[in-house]
Amino acid sequence: MPVISAPYAFNEGDLFVDLLSICGHPLYLKCEAFNFAGSIKLKAANEMVEAAERDGVLTADSVLVESSSGNLGVALSMIAASKGYRFLCVTDSRCNLSTRLLMEALGSDVHIVADQDSNGGFLGTRIEYVRALCAADDRYVWLSQYTNEGNWLAHYRTTAPEIVRQFPDVDVVFIGAGTTGTLMGCARYFRQWHRPVRVVAVDALGSVSFGGEPGRRMIPGVGMSMRPPLLDESCVDEVMWVEETDTIRMCHRLARRGFLFGGSTGTVVSAAADWLARNGRPGMTAVAVAPDLGERYLDTIYQTNWLQDLYGDQVLESLDTARMSALSPEAESAARAPDRRRTP
């Protein structure tokens, strides 16, 4: 058992869950939540902070500031508390209450923007606020996860190698697309791997990351209201979009088997189950990346009133179906919705 003196020094990267009994097809889920930040974002946060320190951008008098829908904000809050920095997270109303409270418990300040941008999201408004803050006070240091090369380098150096260490014969990987740091880091690594690995990007319906039409998105973690600056579509073999009702349905289906995951994981697993139902073959090795667990979503994805208010009673009917189909994943896979794929 390791002995650590800083919370960011621990991150379990070799835990995978076999979802065959749930999805009806072999699928290994890489669980990234087992660290003190509770999500995969610890990797990018570490990489970006350490680079800023090496470059002399981040000093003892600096105030870290970042736009985040939640998980990166928690990771930076933890690192800032450990290293003695002040940190301000700029977020919006979609950030889960428990996530905001966690950042504040770690000593960070949280600013919530209320105005939507031209694409119906909040990202543009958050970024404008951060830019104005940095222009007014040079103590503020914006790491900019949307453009920072450290975001994808962290996963090129850690996440992808962790996958091939456990599954050297991996055939296909499913990765959610937010800032696309995880996606780009893994995709670039697999492009250099000695055997072909199909990279499937998973996006939320309503996200414009891959040129889709903007629409309402209430579940943070996957999707953007602008094209991610880090995205290089030539590294991606295929894109799949997932409706939020399918995300919710998969989260509850996993929970019925004792695995409480967050919305990003429900989105990725839903897409992977669809893809494997259509394209799976005997002996294929498929891996999906789970960014976080579900405790921070108890007042949203797992809360009946929240679901009814946003999605209507029909989503609860689909959850009843999910409870029944959890006993028969093969039947569920055969009855999935029409194809939601695109090949770049």
mmCIF file of C-alpha atoms in Angstrom:
data_model
loop_
_atom_site.group_PDB
_atom_site.id
_atom_site.type_symbol
_atom_site.label_atom_id
_atom_site.label_comp_id
_atom_site.label_asym_id
_atom_site.label_seq_id
_atom_site.Cartn_x
_atom_site.Cartn_y
_atom_site.Cartn_z
ATOM 1 C CA MET A 1 0.000 0.000 0.000
ATOM 2 C CA PRO A 2 1.489 3.399 -0.957
ATOM 3 C CA VAL A 3 2.206 6.077 1.636
ATOM 4 C CA ILE A 4 1.675 9.602 0.302
ATOM 5 C CA SER A 5 2.073 13.129 1.640
ATOM 6 C CA ALA A 6 0.082 15.001 -1.047
ATOM 7 C CA PRO A 7 -3.432 14.078 -2.200
ATOM 8 C CA TYR A 8 -2.569 14.321 -5.907
ATOM 9 C CA ALA A 9 0.153 11.686 -5.505
ATOM 10 C CA PHE A 10 -2.383 8.842 -5.508
ATOM 11 C CA ASN A 11 -4.393 7.777 -8.552
ATOM 12 C CA GLU A 12 -5.459 4.187 -9.192
ATOM 13 C CA GLY A 13 -5.380 3.676 -12.940
ATOM 14 C CA ASP A 14 -5.546 -0.096 -13.356
ATOM 15 C CA LEU A 15 -9.114 -0.889 -12.274
ATOM 16 C CA PHE A 16 -11.427 -2.221 -15.008
ATOM 17 C CA VAL A 17 -14.993 -3.532 -14.711
ATOM 18 C CA ASP A 18 -16.211 -6.306 -17.018
ATOM 19 C CA LEU A 19 -19.665 -5.199 -18.233
ATOM 20 C CA LEU A 20 -20.551 -8.362 -20.165
ATOM 21 C CA SER A 21 -23.383 -9.277 -17.790
ATOM 22 C CA ILE A 22 -24.856 -5.759 -18.070
ATOM 23 C CA CYS A 23 -24.339 -4.882 -21.728
ATOM 24 C CA GLY A 24 -24.595 -8.337 -23.239
ATOM 25 C CA HIS A 25 -21.257 -7.879 -25.012
ATOM 26 C CA PRO A 26 -17.658 -7.968 -23.721
ATOM 27 C CA LEU A 27 -16.780 -4.425 -22.616
ATOM 28 C CA TYR A 28 -14.103 -3.435 -20.127
ATOM 29 C CA LEU A 29 -14.788 -0.173 -18.328
ATOM 30 C CA LYS A 30 -11.691 1.702 -17.178
ATOM 31 C CA CYS A 31 -12.586 3.348 -13.853
ATOM 32 C CA GLU A 32 -10.833 6.682 -13.350
ATOM 33 C CA ALA A 33 -12.494 7.899 -10.164
ATOM 34 C CA PHE A 34 -10.272 6.289 -7.552
ATOM 35 C CA ASN A 35 -8.260 9.285 -6.423
ATOM 36 C CA PHE A 36 -8.880 12.096 -3.955
ATOM 37 C CA ALA A 37 -10.387 14.325 -6.665
ATOM 38 C CA GLY A 38 -12.809 11.582 -7.653
ATOM 39 C CA SER A 39 -12.373 11.825 -11.411
ATOM 40 C CA ILE A 40 -10.110 11.503 -14.435
ATOM 41 C CA LYS A 41 -9.600 15.280 -14.391
ATOM 42 C CA LEU A 42 -6.890 14.904 -11.756
ATOM 43 C CA LYS A 43 -4.508 13.791 -14.512
ATOM 44 C CA ALA A 44 -4.989 16.912 -16.629
ATOM 45 C CA ALA A 45 -4.983 19.183 -13.570
ATOM 46 C CA ASN A 46 -1.649 17.769 -12.394
ATOM 47 C CA GLU A 47 -0.064 18.097 -15.832
ATOM 48 C CA MET A 48 -1.224 21.684 -16.353
ATOM 49 C CA VAL A 49 -0.291 22.927 -12.874
ATOM 50 C CA GLU A 50 3.154 21.338 -12.978
ATOM 51 C CA ALA A 51 3.819 22.820 -16.431
ATOM 52 C CA ALA A 52 2.770 26.279 -15.220
ATOM 53 C CA GLU A 53 5.105 25.938 -12.243
ATOM 54 C CA ARG A 54 8.013 24.815 -14.434
ATOM 55 C CA ASP A 55 7.446 27.718 -16.822
ATOM 56 C CA GLY A 56 7.339 30.237 -13.980
ATOM 57 C CA VAL A 57 3.790 31.282 -14.841
ATOM 58 C CA LEU A 58 2.437 30.118 -11.498
ATOM 59 C CA THR A 59 4.012 31.710 -8.417
ATOM 60 C CA ALA A 60 3.198 31.974 -4.732
ATOM 61 C CA ASP A 61 1.173 35.162 -5.323
ATOM 62 C CA SER A 62 -0.849 33.719 -8.180
ATOM 63 C CA VAL A 63 -4.553 33.008 -8.084
ATOM 64 C CA LEU A 64 -5.546 30.045 -10.227
ATOM 65 C CA VAL A 65 -8.745 30.509 -12.227
ATOM 66 C CA GLU A 66 -10.462 28.022 -14.504
ATOM 67 C CA SER A 67 -13.755 27.503 -16.282
ATOM 68 C CA SER A 68 -15.169 24.084 -15.397
ATOM 69 C CA SER A 69 -18.487 22.257 -15.330
ATOM 70 C CA GLY A 70 -17.324 20.453 -12.209
ATOM 71 C CA ASN A 71 -14.690 17.732 -12.115
ATOM 72 C CA LEU A 72 -11.664 19.768 -13.189
ATOM 73 C CA GLY A 73 -12.709 22.391 -10.677
ATOM 74 C CA VAL A 74 -12.624 19.797 -7.908
ATOM 75 C CA ALA A 75 -9.216 18.503 -9.028
ATOM 76 C CA LEU A 76 -7.744 22.004 -9.125
ATOM 77 C CA SER A 77 -9.339 22.800 -5.765
ATOM 78 C CA MET A 78 -7.607 19.813 -4.228
ATOM 79 C CA ILE A 79 -4.230 20.612 -5.800
ATOM 80 C CA ALA A 80 -4.497 24.296 -4.886
ATOM 81 C CA ALA A 81 -5.319 23.441 -1.281
ATOM 82 C CA SER A 82 -2.364 21.060 -1.101
ATOM 83 C CA LYS A 83 0.103 23.474 -2.688
ATOM 84 C CA GLY A 84 -1.136 26.628 -0.988
ATOM 85 C CA TYR A 85 -2.625 28.443 -3.995
ATOM 86 C CA ARG A 86 -5.892 30.342 -4.137
ATOM 87 C CA PHE A 87 -8.332 29.028 -6.737
ATOM 88 C CA LEU A 88 -11.475 30.423 -8.360
ATOM 89 C CA CYS A 89 -13.715 28.117 -10.368
ATOM 90 C CA VAL A 90 -16.044 29.742 -12.893
ATOM 91 C CA THR A 91 -18.988 27.437 -13.552
ATOM 92 C CA ASP A 92 -22.706 27.575 -14.342
ATOM 93 C CA SER A 93 -26.051 26.313 -13.077
ATOM 94 C CA ARG A 94 -25.559 22.821 -14.580
ATOM 95 C CA CYS A 95 -22.741 22.130 -12.131
ATOM 96 C CA ASN A 96 -24.022 19.720 -9.499
ATOM 97 C CA LEU A 97 -24.639 21.232 -6.058
ATOM 98 C CA SER A 98 -22.504 18.585 -4.364
ATOM 99 C CA THR A 99 -19.610 19.458 -6.677
ATOM 100 C CA ARG A 100 -19.851 23.159 -5.853
ATOM 101 C CA LEU A 101 -19.991 22.402 -2.141
ATOM 102 C CA LEU A 102 -16.957 20.139 -2.443
ATOM 103 C CA MET A 103 -14.901 22.871 -4.100
ATOM 104 C CA GLU A 104 -15.877 25.308 -1.384
ATOM 105 C CA ALA A 105 -15.048 22.756 1.320
ATOM 106 C CA LEU A 106 -11.539 22.575 -0.160
ATOM 107 C CA GLY A 107 -11.194 26.345 0.245
ATOM 108 C CA SER A 108 -11.914 27.442 -3.324
ATOM 109 C CA ASP A 109 -14.163 30.258 -4.491
ATOM 110 C CA VAL A 110 -16.931 29.436 -6.971
ATOM 111 C CA HIS A 111 -18.523 31.921 -9.379
ATOM 112 C CA ILE A 112 -21.688 30.844 -11.210
ATOM 113 C CA VAL A 113 -22.556 32.536 -14.524
ATOM 114 C CA ALA A 114 -26.232 32.800 -15.420
ATOM 115 C CA ASP A 115 -26.300 34.032 -19.036
ATOM 116 C CA GLN A 116 -26.196 31.578 -21.920
ATOM 117 C CA ASP A 117 -23.954 32.031 -24.951
ATOM 118 C CA SER A 118 -25.046 32.173 -28.598
ATOM 119 C CA ASN A 119 -25.150 28.364 -28.853
ATOM 120 C CA GLY A 120 -27.479 28.006 -25.902
ATOM 121 C CA GLY A 121 -24.736 26.874 -23.529
ATOM 122 C CA PHE A 122 -22.755 28.632 -20.834
ATOM 123 C CA LEU A 123 -19.192 27.984 -21.945
ATOM 124 C CA GLY A 124 -18.778 31.200 -23.941
ATOM 125 C CA THR A 125 -20.052 33.242 -21.012
ATOM 126 C CA ARG A 126 -17.731 31.470 -18.578
ATOM 127 C CA ILE A 127 -14.705 32.065 -20.777
ATOM 128 C CA GLU A 128 -15.563 35.751 -21.254
ATOM 129 C CA TYR A 129 -15.735 36.158 -17.488
ATOM 130 C CA VAL A 130 -12.333 34.487 -16.996
ATOM 131 C CA ARG A 131 -10.706 36.610 -19.713
ATOM 132 C CA ALA A 132 -12.067 39.810 -18.207
ATOM 133 C CA LEU A 133 -10.807 38.794 -14.776
ATOM 134 C CA CYS A 134 -7.296 38.057 -16.060
ATOM 135 C CA ALA A 135 -7.197 41.330 -18.014
ATOM 136 C CA ALA A 136 -8.131 43.298 -14.902
ATOM 137 C CA ASP A 137 -5.708 41.617 -12.466
ATOM 138 C CA ASP A 138 -2.423 39.990 -13.502
ATOM 139 C CA ARG A 139 -2.361 37.837 -10.368
ATOM 140 C CA TYR A 140 -4.897 35.545 -12.023
ATOM 141 C CA VAL A 141 -3.457 32.589 -13.930
ATOM 142 C CA TRP A 142 -5.790 30.824 -16.345
ATOM 143 C CA LEU A 143 -4.612 27.322 -17.247
ATOM 144 C CA SER A 144 -7.269 27.126 -20.026
ATOM 145 C CA GLN A 145 -8.078 23.437 -20.211
ATOM 146 C CA TYR A 146 -9.636 24.052 -23.630
ATOM 147 C CA THR A 147 -6.334 25.011 -25.273
ATOM 148 C CA ASN A 148 -3.673 23.689 -22.887
ATOM 149 C CA GLU A 149 -1.522 20.966 -24.483
ATOM 150 C CA GLY A 150 -1.061 19.446 -21.039
ATOM 151 C CA ASN A 151 -4.724 18.417 -21.117
ATOM 152 C CA TRP A 152 -4.168 15.795 -23.817
ATOM 153 C CA LEU A 153 -0.524 15.062 -22.934
ATOM 154 C CA ALA A 154 -1.639 13.797 -19.527
ATOM 155 C CA HIS A 155 -3.671 11.030 -21.176
ATOM 156 C CA TYR A 156 -1.065 10.282 -23.810
ATOM 157 C CA ARG A 157 1.364 9.632 -20.959
ATOM 158 C CA THR A 158 -0.981 7.830 -18.558
ATOM 159 C CA THR A 159 -4.489 6.784 -19.631
ATOM 160 C CA ALA A 160 -3.683 5.130 -22.972
ATOM 161 C CA PRO A 161 -0.597 3.275 -21.636
ATOM 162 C CA GLU A 162 -2.691 2.035 -18.715
ATOM 163 C CA ILE A 163 -5.199 0.573 -21.187
ATOM 164 C CA VAL A 164 -2.610 -1.291 -23.271
ATOM 165 C CA ARG A 165 -0.797 -2.506 -20.176
ATOM 166 C CA GLN A 166 -3.929 -4.454 -19.236
ATOM 167 C CA PHE A 167 -5.221 -5.109 -22.765
ATOM 168 C CA PRO A 168 -2.337 -5.150 -25.283
ATOM 169 C CA ASP A 169 -4.690 -6.592 -27.925
ATOM 170 C CA VAL A 170 -7.343 -3.881 -27.571
ATOM 171 C CA ASP A 171 -9.407 -3.462 -30.762
ATOM 172 C CA VAL A 172 -11.717 -0.524 -30.024
ATOM 173 C CA VAL A 173 -11.895 2.217 -27.383
ATOM 174 C CA PHE A 174 -14.866 4.438 -26.508
ATOM 175 C CA ILE A 175 -14.037 7.854 -25.062
ATOM 176 C CA GLY A 176 -16.335 10.736 -24.175
ATOM 177 C CA ALA A 177 -15.646 14.100 -25.795
ATOM 178 C CA GLY A 178 -15.733 17.199 -23.607
ATOM 179 C CA THR A 179 -12.649 19.378 -23.940
ATOM 180 C CA THR A 180 -11.349 16.320 -25.894
ATOM 181 C CA GLY A 181 -8.211 16.120 -23.759
ATOM 182 C CA THR A 182 -8.758 12.448 -22.896
ATOM 183 C CA LEU A 183 -9.885 11.678 -26.438
ATOM 184 C CA MET A 184 -6.933 13.353 -28.153
ATOM 185 C CA GLY A 185 -4.313 11.978 -25.768
ATOM 186 C CA CYS A 186 -5.533 8.413 -26.197
ATOM 187 C CA ALA A 187 -6.170 8.753 -29.945
ATOM 188 C CA ARG A 188 -2.679 10.059 -30.615
ATOM 189 C CA TYR A 189 -1.168 7.262 -28.562
ATOM 190 C CA PHE A 190 -3.150 4.568 -30.376
ATOM 191 C CA ARG A 191 -2.201 6.008 -33.764
ATOM 192 C CA GLN A 192 1.381 5.060 -32.873
ATOM 193 C CA TRP A 193 0.492 1.675 -31.404
ATOM 194 C CA HIS A 194 1.874 -1.376 -33.224
ATOM 195 C CA ARG A 195 -1.588 -2.634 -34.196
ATOM 196 C CA PRO A 196 -4.749 -0.814 -35.331
ATOM 197 C CA VAL A 197 -7.102 0.395 -32.588
ATOM 198 C CA ARG A 198 -10.450 1.926 -33.547
ATOM 199 C CA VAL A 199 -11.120 5.155 -31.638
ATOM 200 C CA VAL A 200 -14.814 5.969 -31.166
ATOM 201 C CA ALA A 201 -15.589 9.444 -29.826
ATOM 202 C CA VAL A 202 -18.812 9.745 -27.828
ATOM 203 C CA ASP A 203 -20.619 13.075 -27.773
ATOM 204 C CA ALA A 204 -23.888 14.307 -26.303
ATOM 205 C CA LEU A 205 -26.773 15.154 -28.608
ATOM 206 C CA GLY A 206 -26.979 18.965 -28.597
ATOM 207 C CA SER A 207 -23.208 19.402 -28.489
ATOM 208 C CA VAL A 208 -21.523 21.232 -31.383
ATOM 209 C CA SER A 209 -18.082 19.652 -30.910
ATOM 210 C CA PHE A 210 -18.269 17.636 -34.134
ATOM 211 C CA GLY A 211 -20.543 19.985 -36.041
ATOM 212 C CA GLY A 212 -23.872 18.910 -34.578
ATOM 213 C CA GLU A 213 -26.824 21.227 -34.074
ATOM 214 C CA PRO A 214 -26.788 23.029 -30.706
ATOM 215 C CA GLY A 215 -29.416 21.889 -28.239
ATOM 216 C CA ARG A 216 -30.252 21.728 -24.561
ATOM 217 C CA ARG A 217 -27.799 19.724 -22.464
ATOM 218 C CA MET A 218 -28.357 19.401 -18.719
ATOM 219 C CA ILE A 219 -25.811 16.722 -17.823
ATOM 220 C CA PRO A 220 -22.243 18.069 -17.507
ATOM 221 C CA GLY A 221 -19.096 16.255 -18.579
ATOM 222 C CA VAL A 222 -19.652 15.395 -22.255
ATOM 223 C CA GLY A 223 -20.265 17.880 -25.051
ATOM 224 C CA MET A 224 -19.371 21.503 -25.740
ATOM 225 C CA SER A 225 -21.194 24.607 -26.969
ATOM 226 C CA MET A 226 -18.182 25.466 -29.155
ATOM 227 C CA ARG A 227 -15.751 23.413 -31.202
ATOM 228 C CA PRO A 228 -12.975 22.192 -28.855
ATOM 229 C CA PRO A 229 -9.670 23.860 -29.847
ATOM 230 C CA LEU A 230 -7.778 20.661 -28.966
ATOM 231 C CA LEU A 231 -9.855 18.481 -31.306
ATOM 232 C CA ASP A 232 -8.170 16.899 -34.328
ATOM 233 C CA GLU A 233 -10.847 14.825 -36.079
ATOM 234 C CA SER A 234 -8.256 13.039 -38.225
ATOM 235 C CA CYS A 235 -7.296 11.054 -35.102
ATOM 236 C CA VAL A 236 -10.870 9.811 -34.587
ATOM 237 C CA ASP A 237 -12.389 6.910 -36.524
ATOM 238 C CA GLU A 238 -16.019 7.411 -35.609
ATOM 239 C CA VAL A 239 -18.356 9.680 -33.655
ATOM 240 C CA MET A 240 -21.509 8.625 -31.816
ATOM 241 C CA TRP A 241 -24.087 10.950 -30.281
ATOM 242 C CA VAL A 242 -26.170 9.965 -27.260
ATOM 243 C CA GLU A 243 -29.450 11.474 -26.100
ATOM 244 C CA GLU A 244 -29.562 12.450 -22.447
ATOM 245 C CA THR A 245 -32.491 10.117 -21.818
ATOM 246 C CA ASP A 246 -30.259 7.228 -22.950
ATOM 247 C CA THR A 247 -27.495 8.496 -20.664
ATOM 248 C CA ILE A 248 -29.907 8.501 -17.726
ATOM 249 C CA ARG A 249 -31.262 5.105 -18.640
ATOM 250 C CA MET A 250 -27.781 3.556 -18.759
ATOM 251 C CA CYS A 251 -26.767 5.144 -15.462
ATOM 252 C CA HIS A 252 -29.783 3.569 -13.777
ATOM 253 C CA ARG A 253 -29.180 0.268 -15.494
ATOM 254 C CA LEU A 254 -25.631 0.178 -14.129
ATOM 255 C CA ALA A 255 -26.880 1.227 -10.693
ATOM 256 C CA ARG A 256 -29.290 -1.700 -10.655
ATOM 257 C CA ARG A 257 -26.206 -3.927 -10.796
ATOM 258 C CA GLY A 258 -24.478 -2.035 -7.980
ATOM 259 C CA PHE A 259 -22.291 0.279 -10.083
ATOM 260 C CA LEU A 260 -23.109 3.948 -9.409
ATOM 261 C CA PHE A 261 -21.461 5.997 -12.161
ATOM 262 C CA GLY A 262 -21.715 9.597 -13.357
ATOM 263 C CA GLY A 263 -23.389 10.986 -16.429
ATOM 264 C CA SER A 264 -20.302 10.880 -18.645
ATOM 265 C CA THR A 265 -19.936 7.173 -17.978
ATOM 266 C CA GLY A 266 -23.590 6.512 -18.745
ATOM 267 C CA THR A 267 -23.150 8.340 -22.054
ATOM 268 C CA VAL A 268 -20.041 6.404 -23.055
ATOM 269 C CA VAL A 269 -21.394 2.994 -22.032
ATOM 270 C CA SER A 270 -24.688 3.629 -23.842
ATOM 271 C CA ALA A 271 -22.802 4.366 -27.066
ATOM 272 C CA ALA A 272 -20.463 1.405 -26.587
ATOM 273 C CA ALA A 273 -23.366 -0.999 -26.034
ATOM 274 C CA ASP A 274 -25.021 0.228 -29.232
ATOM 275 C CA TRP A 275 -21.807 -0.056 -31.236
ATOM 276 C CA LEU A 276 -21.005 -3.540 -29.981
ATOM 277 C CA ALA A 277 -24.557 -4.738 -30.679
ATOM 278 C CA ARG A 278 -23.983 -3.830 -34.326
ATOM 279 C CA ASN A 279 -20.272 -4.431 -34.806
ATOM 280 C CA GLY A 280 -19.081 -6.765 -32.050
ATOM 281 C CA ARG A 281 -17.428 -10.011 -33.060
ATOM 282 C CA PRO A 282 -16.081 -12.996 -31.119
ATOM 283 C CA GLY A 283 -12.706 -12.279 -29.583
ATOM 284 C CA MET A 284 -12.978 -8.504 -29.930
ATOM 285 C CA THR A 285 -11.475 -6.519 -27.035
ATOM 286 C CA ALA A 286 -13.393 -3.313 -26.299
ATOM 287 C CA VAL A 287 -12.532 -0.731 -23.631
ATOM 288 C CA ALA A 288 -14.529 2.305 -22.502
ATOM 289 C CA VAL A 289 -13.312 5.079 -20.209
ATOM 290 C CA ALA A 290 -15.406 6.000 -17.130
ATOM 291 C CA PRO A 291 -14.429 9.505 -15.931
ATOM 292 C CA ASP A 292 -16.156 9.531 -12.525
ATOM 293 C CA LEU A 293 -18.566 7.869 -10.096
ATOM 294 C CA GLY A 294 -22.178 8.750 -9.371
ATOM 295 C CA GLU A 295 -22.279 10.250 -5.880
ATOM 296 C CA ARG A 296 -22.118 13.803 -7.253
ATOM 297 C CA TYR A 297 -25.197 13.121 -9.380
ATOM 298 C CA LEU A 298 -27.531 11.979 -6.605
ATOM 299 C CA ASP A 299 -29.503 15.238 -6.777
ATOM 300 C CA THR A 300 -29.754 15.147 -10.584
ATOM 301 C CA ILE A 301 -29.531 11.914 -12.602
ATOM 302 C CA TYR A 302 -30.637 9.782 -9.647
ATOM 303 C CA GLN A 303 -33.292 12.174 -8.321
ATOM 304 C CA THR A 304 -36.900 11.579 -9.423
ATOM 305 C CA ASN A 305 -38.128 15.183 -9.228
ATOM 306 C CA TRP A 306 -35.171 16.476 -11.252
ATOM 307 C CA LEU A 307 -35.798 13.874 -13.936
ATOM 308 C CA GLN A 308 -39.542 14.597 -14.115
ATOM 309 C CA ASP A 309 -39.060 18.373 -14.271
ATOM 310 C CA LEU A 310 -36.576 18.212 -17.148
ATOM 311 C CA TYR A 311 -37.552 15.122 -19.128
ATOM 312 C CA GLY A 312 -41.160 14.404 -18.173
ATOM 313 C CA ASP A 313 -42.766 11.217 -16.947
ATOM 314 C CA GLN A 314 -41.644 9.291 -20.026
ATOM 315 C CA VAL A 315 -38.074 9.151 -18.753
ATOM 316 C CA LEU A 316 -39.318 7.351 -15.645
ATOM 317 C CA GLU A 317 -41.109 4.852 -17.849
ATOM 318 C CA SER A 318 -37.842 4.202 -19.660
ATOM 319 C CA LEU A 319 -36.159 3.677 -16.309
ATOM 320 C CA ASP A 320 -38.741 1.030 -15.465
ATOM 321 C CA THR A 321 -37.828 -0.636 -18.745
ATOM 322 C CA ALA A 322 -34.161 -0.385 -17.821
ATOM 323 C CA ARG A 323 -34.809 -2.139 -14.528
ATOM 324 C CA MET A 324 -36.426 -5.041 -16.350
ATOM 325 C CA SER A 325 -33.857 -5.218 -19.129
ATOM 326 C CA ALA A 326 -31.029 -5.325 -16.609
ATOM 327 C CA LEU A 327 -31.966 -8.977 -16.246
ATOM 328 C CA SER A 328 -31.720 -9.513 -20.015
ATOM 329 C CA PRO A 329 -28.994 -7.394 -21.644
ATOM 330 C CA GLU A 330 -29.112 -9.384 -24.883
ATOM 331 C CA ALA A 331 -32.769 -8.510 -25.399
ATOM 332 C CA GLU A 332 -32.071 -4.889 -24.572
ATOM 333 C CA SER A 333 -29.237 -4.662 -27.111
ATOM 334 C CA ALA A 334 -31.469 -6.041 -29.848
ATOM 335 C CA ALA A 335 -34.090 -3.352 -29.259
ATOM 336 C CA ARG A 336 -31.862 -0.286 -29.279
ATOM 337 C CA ALA A 337 -32.640 2.960 -31.117
ATOM 338 C CA PRO A 338 -31.598 3.618 -34.759
ATOM 339 C CA ASP A 339 -27.944 4.076 -35.701
ATOM 340 C CA ARG A 340 -26.366 7.213 -34.180
ATOM 341 C CA ARG A 341 -22.914 6.970 -35.715
ATOM 342 C CA ARG A 342 -20.802 9.096 -37.981
ATOM 343 C CA THR A 343 -17.392 8.386 -39.490
ATOM 344 C CA PRO A 344 -15.259 11.519 -39.866
#
